[in-house]
Coordinates of C-alpha atoms in Angstrom, one line a residue:
M290 CA 75.8 -5.9 61.3
K291 CA 73.1 -3.5 61.3
K292 CA 72.8 -3.8 65.0
S293 CA 76.5 -3.4 65.6
L294 CA 76.5 -0.4 63.2
S295 CA 73.6 1.1 65.0
I296 CA 75.3 0.5 68.4
F297 CA 78.5 2.0 67.0
L298 CA 76.6 5.0 65.7
G299 CA 74.8 5.2 69.0
I300 CA 78.0 5.2 70.9
L301 CA 79.5 7.6 68.5
V302 CA 76.5 10.0 68.9
F303 CA 76.6 9.5 72.6
S304 CA 80.3 10.2 72.7
L305 CA 79.9 13.3 70.5
V306 CA 77.1 14.5 72.8
C307 CA 79.3 13.9 75.8
N308 CA 82.3 15.6 74.2
T309 CA 80.1 18.5 73.2
R310 CA 78.9 18.8 76.8
V311 CA 82.4 18.5 78.2
M312 CA 83.6 21.1 75.6
A313 CA 80.7 23.3 76.5
Q314 CA 81.5 23.0 80.2
E315 CA 85.2 23.7 79.6
S316 CA 84.3 26.6 77.4
S317 CA 81.9 27.8 80.1
K318 CA 84.7 27.4 82.7
Q319 CA 87.1 29.3 80.5
E320 CA 84.5 32.1 80.0
Q321 CA 83.9 32.2 83.8
S322 CA 87.6 32.3 84.4
Q323 CA 88.0 35.1 81.8
E324 CA 85.1 37.0 83.4
L325 CA 86.7 36.6 86.9
K326 CA 90.0 37.8 85.5
M327 CA 88.2 40.8 83.9
E328 CA 86.4 41.5 87.2
K329 CA 89.7 41.4 89.1
E330 CA 91.4 43.7 86.6
N331 CA 88.4 46.1 86.8
K332 CA 88.5 46.0 90.6
A333 CA 92.3 46.6 90.5
A334 CA 91.8 49.5 88.1
E335 CA 89.0 51.0 90.2
K336 CA 91.2 50.6 93.4
S337 CA 94.0 52.3 91.6
K338 CA 91.8 55.1 90.5
E339 CA 90.5 55.5 94.0
I340 CA 94.0 55.6 95.4
T341 CA 95.0 58.2 92.8
L342 CA 91.9 60.3 93.6
K343 CA 92.7 60.1 97.3
K344 CA 96.3 61.2 96.7
E345 CA 95.1 64.1 94.5
L346 CA 92.6 65.1 97.2
K347 CA 95.3 65.0 99.9
E348 CA 97.6 67.0 97.7
N349 CA 94.8 69.5 96.9
K350 CA 94.2 69.9 100.7
R351 CA 97.9 70.4 101.3
S352 CA 98.1 73.0 98.6
K353 CA 95.0 74.8 99.8
A354 CA 96.3 74.7 103.4
K355 CA 99.7 76.1 102.2
A356 CA 98.0 78.8 100.1
D357 CA 95.7 79.7 103.1
K358 CA 98.8 79.9 105.4
E359 CA 100.6 82.1 102.9
A360 CA 97.5 84.3 102.6
R361 CA 97.3 84.7 106.3
A362 CA 101.0 85.5 106.6
T363 CA 100.6 88.1 103.8
L364 CA 97.6 89.6 105.5
K365 CA 99.5 89.7 108.8
A366 CA 102.5 91.3 107.2
E367 CA 100.2 93.9 105.5
K368 CA 98.5 94.7 108.8
E369 CA 101.9 95.0 110.6
A370 CA 103.2 97.3 107.8
T371 CA 100.1 99.4 108.1
R372 CA 100.5 99.6 111.9
S373 CA 104.2 100.4 111.5
A374 CA 103.4 103.1 108.9
A375 CA 100.8 104.6 111.2
K376 CA 103.2 104.5 114.1
S377 CA 105.9 106.1 112.0
E378 CA 103.5 108.8 110.8
K379 CA 102.4 109.4 114.4
A380 CA 106.0 109.6 115.5
A381 CA 106.9 112.0 112.7
K382 CA 103.9 114.2 113.6
S383 CA 105.0 114.1 117.3
A384 CA 108.6 114.9 116.3
A385 CA 107.4 117.8 114.2
K386 CA 105.2 119.1 117.1
A387 CA 108.2 118.8 119.5
Q388 CA 110.4 120.6 117.0
K389 CA 107.8 123.4 116.7
S390 CA 107.5 123.6 120.5
A391 CA 111.3 123.7 120.8
E392 CA 111.5 126.5 118.2
R393 CA 108.8 128.4 120.1
A394 CA 110.6 127.9 123.4
Q395 CA 113.9 129.0 121.8
K396 CA 112.3 132.2 120.4
Q397 CA 110.7 132.9 123.8
A398 CA 114.1 132.4 125.5
D399 CA 115.7 134.7 122.9
R400 CA 113.1 137.3 123.5
R401 CA 113.6 137.0 127.3
T402 CA 117.4 137.2 126.9
S403 CA 117.0 140.3 124.6
K404 CA 114.7 141.9 127.2
A405 CA 117.1 141.0 130.0
N406 CA 120.0 142.5 128.0
K407 CA 118.0 145.7 127.3
A408 CA 117.0 145.9 131.0
A409 CA 120.7 145.3 132.0
K410 CA 121.8 148.1 129.6
S411 CA 119.0 150.3 130.8
A412 CA 120.0 149.6 134.4
E413 CA 123.7 150.3 133.6
K414 CA 122.7 153.6 132.0
A415 CA 120.6 154.4 135.0
R416 CA 123.4 153.5 137.4
K417 CA 125.9 155.6 135.4
K418 CA 123.4 158.4 135.4
V419 CA 122.8 158.1 139.1
E420 CA 126.6 158.0 139.7
K421 CA 127.0 161.1 137.5
E422 CA 124.2 162.8 139.5
A423 CA 125.8 161.7 142.8
A424 CA 129.2 162.9 141.6
R425 CA 127.7 166.2 140.6
A426 CA 125.8 166.6 143.8
K427 CA 129.0 165.8 145.7
E428 CA 130.9 168.4 143.8
E429 CA 128.1 170.9 144.4
M430 CA 128.2 170.1 148.1
V431 CA 131.9 170.4 148.1
K432 CA 131.6 173.7 146.4
E433 CA 129.0 175.0 148.8
N434 CA 131.1 174.0 151.8

């Protein structure tokens, strides 16, 4: 009986040791499985972060490109406005110059007209005077004859 008890105890101990090993292996497998799961989740989270960062980077690039484009358009518009203002100013100066020139020409024409009218009056007076003198001389000649 002692022998069978010791065999029984030996089998029991052996079975406990085997069960403990099997349980340890299963526990180890579960831990490995859990670790793999965690690694996969971490990789997925990392990939998600990476994708999000790439999207943000793309969006930032687009925003920067759009802002640069708007800045260039604004600068171009400012340059065009400056050019246009300079052209307008130049045209205004040119128009003012032309106006002054036209006024000077008109004054000169008025002076010439005035001189011509005076000369015409003077010539008319001289003609009348000559006619009077001629008439007088004719009368004198008629009287002498």
